[in-house]
Amino acid sequence: MSSGLDRPLVLRSAALLLGGAVLGLGINAARPAGVALVGFEPPTACTTTAAEEAPVIEMTPREASTLCGQPGTLFADTRTAERFAAGHVADAIHLPCDATASGAEVAMKELGHAQTIVVYGESTEEAYEVAETLRRRGLKMDVRVLRGGFSAWEQEGLACASGPCPGCALTHKQEPSP
């Protein structure tokens, strides 16, 4: 009488299953695009949210100039107060990288009503850093970066303004007078 299971059949099935698993892992390891089995980190809520956000868009000065004066669009200059005073995109707000905590809070409130923000600085990289910081601080609107920074805007001969930075006394650390 049989116990219902054929012992050689079970052993053969287990050997095939084990052999198939080893072969599959070997092929996976040999493929450059194989599935990473070591060091895998499941996505967290933070990484999932970041992936769902629209990417920061880089624009040429000419492309960005079409947004000037559009309702809901704001240009944000990340350069120093002195550079801002020397020249900036017309109607831009000053959003300095070296702002105090209270100054940064004031600037964030100014950005809150905008639907599109075009960030620029001395360089494209500087503007990207600030754009990413804005995203980390929770701004969900359309964020764009001016390719080439303010110098590229100036070279195109686009509308500029100059003069003191309104509110810079609030957004910068005050140096004591000698």
PDB file of C-alpha atoms in Angstrom:
ATOM      1  CA  MET A   1       0.000   0.000   0.000  1.00  0.00           C
ATOM      2  CA  SER A   2       1.071   3.501  -0.793  1.00  0.00           C
ATOM      3  CA  SER A   3       0.925   6.443   1.610  1.00  0.00           C
ATOM      4  CA  GLY A   4      -0.538   8.638  -1.103  1.00  0.00           C
ATOM      5  CA  LEU A   5       2.775  10.296  -2.052  1.00  0.00           C
ATOM      6  CA  ASP A   6       5.459   8.769  -4.179  1.00  0.00           C
ATOM      7  CA  ARG A   7       8.744   9.579  -2.402  1.00  0.00           C
ATOM      8  CA  PRO A   8      10.890   9.632  -5.606  1.00  0.00           C
ATOM      9  CA  LEU A   9       8.384  11.992  -7.250  1.00  0.00           C
ATOM     10  CA  VAL A  10       8.559  14.431  -4.311  1.00  0.00           C
ATOM     11  CA  LEU A  11      12.369  14.350  -4.293  1.00  0.00           C
ATOM     12  CA  ARG A  12      12.513  14.932  -8.045  1.00  0.00           C
ATOM     13  CA  SER A  13      10.065  17.858  -7.781  1.00  0.00           C
ATOM     14  CA  ALA A  14      12.087  19.442  -4.950  1.00  0.00           C
ATOM     15  CA  ALA A  15      15.326  19.003  -6.952  1.00  0.00           C
ATOM     16  CA  LEU A  16      13.765  20.620 -10.035  1.00  0.00           C
ATOM     17  CA  LEU A  17      12.404  23.503  -7.963  1.00  0.00           C
ATOM     18  CA  LEU A  18      15.752  24.072  -6.234  1.00  0.00           C
ATOM     19  CA  GLY A  19      17.673  23.757  -9.524  1.00  0.00           C
ATOM     20  CA  GLY A  20      15.323  26.222 -11.226  1.00  0.00           C
ATOM     21  CA  ALA A  21      15.730  28.745  -8.401  1.00  0.00           C
ATOM     22  CA  VAL A  22      19.545  28.500  -8.521  1.00  0.00           C
ATOM     23  CA  LEU A  23      19.546  28.805 -12.310  1.00  0.00           C
ATOM     24  CA  GLY A  24      17.206  31.840 -12.171  1.00  0.00           C
ATOM     25  CA  LEU A  25      19.356  33.588  -9.565  1.00  0.00           C
ATOM     26  CA  GLY A  26      22.476  32.875 -11.614  1.00  0.00           C
ATOM     27  CA  ILE A  27      20.950  34.332 -14.772  1.00  0.00           C
ATOM     28  CA  ASN A  28      19.704  37.383 -12.812  1.00  0.00           C
ATOM     29  CA  ALA A  29      23.189  37.985 -11.384  1.00  0.00           C
ATOM     30  CA  ALA A  30      24.804  37.690 -14.836  1.00  0.00           C
ATOM     31  CA  ARG A  31      22.455  40.232 -16.465  1.00  0.00           C
ATOM     32  CA  PRO A  32      23.538  43.885 -16.117  1.00  0.00           C
ATOM     33  CA  ALA A  33      19.899  44.938 -15.740  1.00  0.00           C
ATOM     34  CA  GLY A  34      19.037  42.128 -13.333  1.00  0.00           C
ATOM     35  CA  VAL A  35      16.857  42.658 -10.296  1.00  0.00           C
ATOM     36  CA  ALA A  36      18.861  43.971  -7.319  1.00  0.00           C
ATOM     37  CA  LEU A  37      18.418  41.480  -4.505  1.00  0.00           C
ATOM     38  CA  VAL A  38      20.908  43.108  -2.137  1.00  0.00           C
ATOM     39  CA  GLY A  39      20.487  46.697  -0.963  1.00  0.00           C
ATOM     40  CA  PHE A  40      16.910  47.047  -2.172  1.00  0.00           C
ATOM     41  CA  GLU A  41      15.068  49.835  -0.381  1.00  0.00           C
ATOM     42  CA  PRO A  42      11.317  49.978  -0.798  1.00  0.00           C
ATOM     43  CA  PRO A  43       9.971  53.433  -1.665  1.00  0.00           C
ATOM     44  CA  THR A  44       8.904  55.576   1.254  1.00  0.00           C
ATOM     45  CA  ALA A  45       6.139  58.137   1.387  1.00  0.00           C
ATOM     46  CA  CYS A  46       8.720  60.879   0.762  1.00  0.00           C
ATOM     47  CA  THR A  47      10.213  59.275  -2.333  1.00  0.00           C
ATOM     48  CA  THR A  48       6.786  58.462  -3.719  1.00  0.00           C
ATOM     49  CA  THR A  49       5.595  62.055  -3.327  1.00  0.00           C
ATOM     50  CA  ALA A  50       8.754  63.437  -4.923  1.00  0.00           C
ATOM     51  CA  ALA A  51       8.356  61.117  -7.903  1.00  0.00           C
ATOM     52  CA  GLU A  52       4.766  62.279  -8.425  1.00  0.00           C
ATOM     53  CA  GLU A  53       5.731  65.963  -8.570  1.00  0.00           C
ATOM     54  CA  ALA A  54       6.212  67.564 -11.934  1.00  0.00           C
ATOM     55  CA  PRO A  55       9.884  68.029 -12.817  1.00  0.00           C
ATOM     56  CA  VAL A  56      11.567  71.408 -12.650  1.00  0.00           C
ATOM     57  CA  ILE A  57      11.554  72.775 -16.202  1.00  0.00           C
ATOM     58  CA  GLU A  58      14.563  74.588 -17.642  1.00  0.00           C
ATOM     59  CA  MET A  59      13.742  77.484 -19.971  1.00  0.00           C
ATOM     60  CA  THR A  60      15.775  79.694 -22.265  1.00  0.00           C
ATOM     61  CA  PRO A  61      15.563  83.425 -21.588  1.00  0.00           C
ATOM     62  CA  ARG A  62      13.351  83.907 -24.674  1.00  0.00           C
ATOM     63  CA  GLU A  63      10.959  81.160 -23.544  1.00  0.00           C
ATOM     64  CA  ALA A  64      10.844  82.592 -20.015  1.00  0.00           C
ATOM     65  CA  SER A  65      10.193  86.116 -21.347  1.00  0.00           C
ATOM     66  CA  THR A  66       6.833  84.926 -22.704  1.00  0.00           C
ATOM     67  CA  LEU A  67       5.760  84.397 -19.087  1.00  0.00           C
ATOM     68  CA  CYS A  68       6.522  87.993 -18.025  1.00  0.00           C
ATOM     69  CA  GLY A  69       3.393  89.763 -16.873  1.00  0.00           C
ATOM     70  CA  GLN A  70       1.277  86.604 -16.988  1.00  0.00           C
ATOM     71  CA  PRO A  71      -1.173  86.352 -14.082  1.00  0.00           C
ATOM     72  CA  GLY A  72       0.045  83.816 -11.515  1.00  0.00           C
ATOM     73  CA  THR A  73       3.663  83.910 -12.759  1.00  0.00           C
ATOM     74  CA  LEU A  74       6.456  85.186 -10.564  1.00  0.00           C
ATOM     75  CA  PHE A  75      10.186  85.581 -11.271  1.00  0.00           C
ATOM     76  CA  ALA A  76      12.456  84.968  -8.262  1.00  0.00           C
ATOM     77  CA  ASP A  77      16.037  86.280  -8.195  1.00  0.00           C
ATOM     78  CA  THR A  78      18.382  84.279  -5.914  1.00  0.00           C
ATOM     79  CA  ARG A  79      21.429  86.557  -6.228  1.00  0.00           C
ATOM     80  CA  THR A  80      22.776  88.933  -3.594  1.00  0.00           C
ATOM     81  CA  ALA A  81      20.971  92.202  -2.808  1.00  0.00           C
ATOM     82  CA  GLU A  82      23.776  94.137  -4.512  1.00  0.00           C
ATOM     83  CA  ARG A  83      23.461  92.116  -7.728  1.00  0.00           C
ATOM     84  CA  PHE A  84      19.650  92.411  -7.580  1.00  0.00           C
ATOM     85  CA  ALA A  85      19.941  96.212  -7.181  1.00  0.00           C
ATOM     86  CA  ALA A  86      22.332  96.401 -10.144  1.00  0.00           C
ATOM     87  CA  GLY A  87      19.778  94.725 -12.420  1.00  0.00           C
ATOM     88  CA  HIS A  88      17.082  92.054 -12.379  1.00  0.00           C
ATOM     89  CA  VAL A  89      14.173  90.742 -14.428  1.00  0.00           C
ATOM     90  CA  ALA A  90      11.443  93.377 -14.356  1.00  0.00           C
ATOM     91  CA  ASP A  91       8.978  92.760 -11.485  1.00  0.00           C
ATOM     92  CA  ALA A  92      11.089  89.922 -10.026  1.00  0.00           C
ATOM     93  CA  ILE A  93      11.099  89.368  -6.287  1.00  0.00           C
ATOM     94  CA  HIS A  94      14.323  88.885  -4.378  1.00  0.00           C
ATOM     95  CA  LEU A  95      14.684  85.353  -2.985  1.00  0.00           C
ATOM     96  CA  PRO A  96      18.208  85.308  -1.590  1.00  0.00           C
ATOM     97  CA  CYS A  97      20.038  82.088  -0.766  1.00  0.00           C
ATOM     98  CA  ASP A  98      21.657  83.734   2.251  1.00  0.00           C
ATOM     99  CA  ALA A  99      18.409  84.873   3.849  1.00  0.00           C
ATOM    100  CA  THR A 100      17.780  84.582   7.552  1.00  0.00           C
ATOM    101  CA  ALA A 101      15.060  82.170   8.669  1.00  0.00           C
ATOM    102  CA  SER A 102      12.556  85.019   9.046  1.00  0.00           C
ATOM    103  CA  GLY A 103      13.585  86.458   5.665  1.00  0.00           C
ATOM    104  CA  ALA A 104      13.106  83.091   3.979  1.00  0.00           C
ATOM    105  CA  GLU A 105       9.663  82.809   5.585  1.00  0.00           C
ATOM    106  CA  VAL A 106       8.672  86.230   4.205  1.00  0.00           C
ATOM    107  CA  ALA A 107       9.884  85.226   0.726  1.00  0.00           C
ATOM    108  CA  MET A 108       7.999  81.900   0.892  1.00  0.00           C
ATOM    109  CA  LYS A 109       4.791  83.799   1.681  1.00  0.00           C
ATOM    110  CA  GLU A 110       5.343  85.961  -1.412  1.00  0.00           C
ATOM    111  CA  LEU A 111       5.684  82.814  -3.534  1.00  0.00           C
ATOM    112  CA  GLY A 112       2.577  81.175  -2.077  1.00  0.00           C
ATOM    113  CA  HIS A 113       0.092  82.920  -4.386  1.00  0.00           C
ATOM    114  CA  ALA A 114       1.972  82.113  -7.611  1.00  0.00           C
ATOM    115  CA  GLN A 115       1.037  79.266  -9.946  1.00  0.00           C
ATOM    116  CA  THR A 116       4.353  79.372 -11.853  1.00  0.00           C
ATOM    117  CA  ILE A 117       7.716  80.455 -10.469  1.00  0.00           C
ATOM    118  CA  VAL A 118      10.733  81.119 -12.680  1.00  0.00           C
ATOM    119  CA  VAL A 119      13.882  80.954 -10.537  1.00  0.00           C
ATOM    120  CA  TYR A 120      17.171  82.461 -11.678  1.00  0.00           C
ATOM    121  CA  GLY A 121      20.530  83.299 -10.181  1.00  0.00           C
ATOM    122  CA  GLU A 122      24.126  83.659 -11.308  1.00  0.00           C
ATOM    123  CA  SER A 123      23.979  80.233 -12.999  1.00  0.00           C
ATOM    124  CA  THR A 124      21.566  77.499 -14.014  1.00  0.00           C
ATOM    125  CA  GLU A 125      22.939  75.222 -11.263  1.00  0.00           C
ATOM    126  CA  GLU A 126      22.331  77.843  -8.556  1.00  0.00           C
ATOM    127  CA  ALA A 127      18.739  78.238  -9.713  1.00  0.00           C
ATOM    128  CA  TYR A 128      18.201  74.448  -9.702  1.00  0.00           C
ATOM    129  CA  GLU A 129      19.429  74.262  -6.098  1.00  0.00           C
ATOM    130  CA  VAL A 130      16.955  76.915  -5.020  1.00  0.00           C
ATOM    131  CA  ALA A 131      14.144  75.302  -7.062  1.00  0.00           C
ATOM    132  CA  GLU A 132      14.762  71.966  -5.326  1.00  0.00           C
ATOM    133  CA  THR A 133      14.816  73.709  -1.940  1.00  0.00           C
ATOM    134  CA  LEU A 134      11.432  75.282  -2.737  1.00  0.00           C
ATOM    135  CA  ARG A 135      10.080  71.821  -3.539  1.00  0.00           C
ATOM    136  CA  ARG A 136      11.433  70.401  -0.275  1.00  0.00           C
ATOM    137  CA  ARG A 137       9.748  73.262   1.591  1.00  0.00           C
ATOM    138  CA  GLY A 138       6.416  72.166   0.181  1.00  0.00           C
ATOM    139  CA  LEU A 139       5.747  74.470  -2.784  1.00  0.00           C
ATOM    140  CA  LYS A 140       3.642  72.473  -5.237  1.00  0.00           C
ATOM    141  CA  MET A 141       3.335  74.928  -8.116  1.00  0.00           C
ATOM    142  CA  ASP A 142       5.033  74.843 -11.505  1.00  0.00           C
ATOM    143  CA  VAL A 143       8.730  75.596 -10.874  1.00  0.00           C
ATOM    144  CA  ARG A 144      10.990  76.625 -13.744  1.00  0.00           C
ATOM    145  CA  VAL A 145      14.668  77.564 -13.998  1.00  0.00           C
ATOM    146  CA  LEU A 146      16.179  80.211 -16.263  1.00  0.00           C
ATOM    147  CA  ARG A 147      18.968  78.600 -18.315  1.00  0.00           C
ATOM    148  CA  GLY A 148      22.201  80.561 -18.068  1.00  0.00           C
ATOM    149  CA  GLY A 149      21.082  82.711 -15.145  1.00  0.00           C
ATOM    150  CA  PHE A 150      20.594  86.456 -15.240  1.00  0.00           C
ATOM    151  CA  SER A 151      23.605  87.023 -17.504  1.00  0.00           C
ATOM    152  CA  ALA A 152      21.874  85.011 -20.270  1.00  0.00           C
ATOM    153  CA  TRP A 153      18.734  87.148 -19.784  1.00  0.00           C
ATOM    154  CA  GLU A 154      20.823  90.326 -20.080  1.00  0.00           C
ATOM    155  CA  GLN A 155      22.669  89.045 -23.180  1.00  0.00           C
ATOM    156  CA  GLU A 156      19.309  88.522 -24.901  1.00  0.00           C
ATOM    157  CA  GLY A 157      18.487  92.195 -24.222  1.00  0.00           C
ATOM    158  CA  LEU A 158      15.285  91.335 -22.360  1.00  0.00           C
ATOM    159  CA  ALA A 159      13.432  93.662 -19.970  1.00  0.00           C
ATOM    160  CA  CYS A 160      15.443  94.477 -16.874  1.00  0.00           C
ATOM    161  CA  ALA A 161      14.963  96.734 -13.909  1.00  0.00           C
ATOM    162  CA  SER A 162      17.347  98.105 -11.306  1.00  0.00           C
ATOM    163  CA  GLY A 163      17.217  99.777  -7.975  1.00  0.00           C
ATOM    164  CA  PRO A 164      17.245  98.847  -4.334  1.00  0.00           C
ATOM    165  CA  CYS A 165      15.851  95.532  -3.257  1.00  0.00           C
ATOM    166  CA  PRO A 166      12.500  96.077  -1.514  1.00  0.00           C
ATOM    167  CA  GLY A 167      12.474  94.091   1.702  1.00  0.00           C
ATOM    168  CA  CYS A 168      16.159  93.144   1.591  1.00  0.00           C
ATOM    169  CA  ALA A 169      16.660  94.525   5.073  1.00  0.00           C
ATOM    170  CA  LEU A 170      14.191  91.867   6.255  1.00  0.00           C
ATOM    171  CA  THR A 171      15.688  89.000   4.277  1.00  0.00           C
ATOM    172  CA  HIS A 172      19.394  89.445   4.956  1.00  0.00           C
ATOM    173  CA  LYS A 173      21.494  89.125   8.062  1.00  0.00           C
ATOM    174  CA  GLN A 174      22.309  92.604   9.175  1.00  0.00           C
ATOM    175  CA  GLU A 175      26.010  93.448   9.535  1.00  0.00           C
ATOM    176  CA  PRO A 176      26.778  95.767  12.432  1.00  0.00           C
ATOM    177  CA  SER A 177      27.967  99.196  11.375  1.00  0.00           C
ATOM    178  CA  PRO A 178      31.665  99.968  12.169  1.00  0.00           C
TER     179      PRO A 178
END
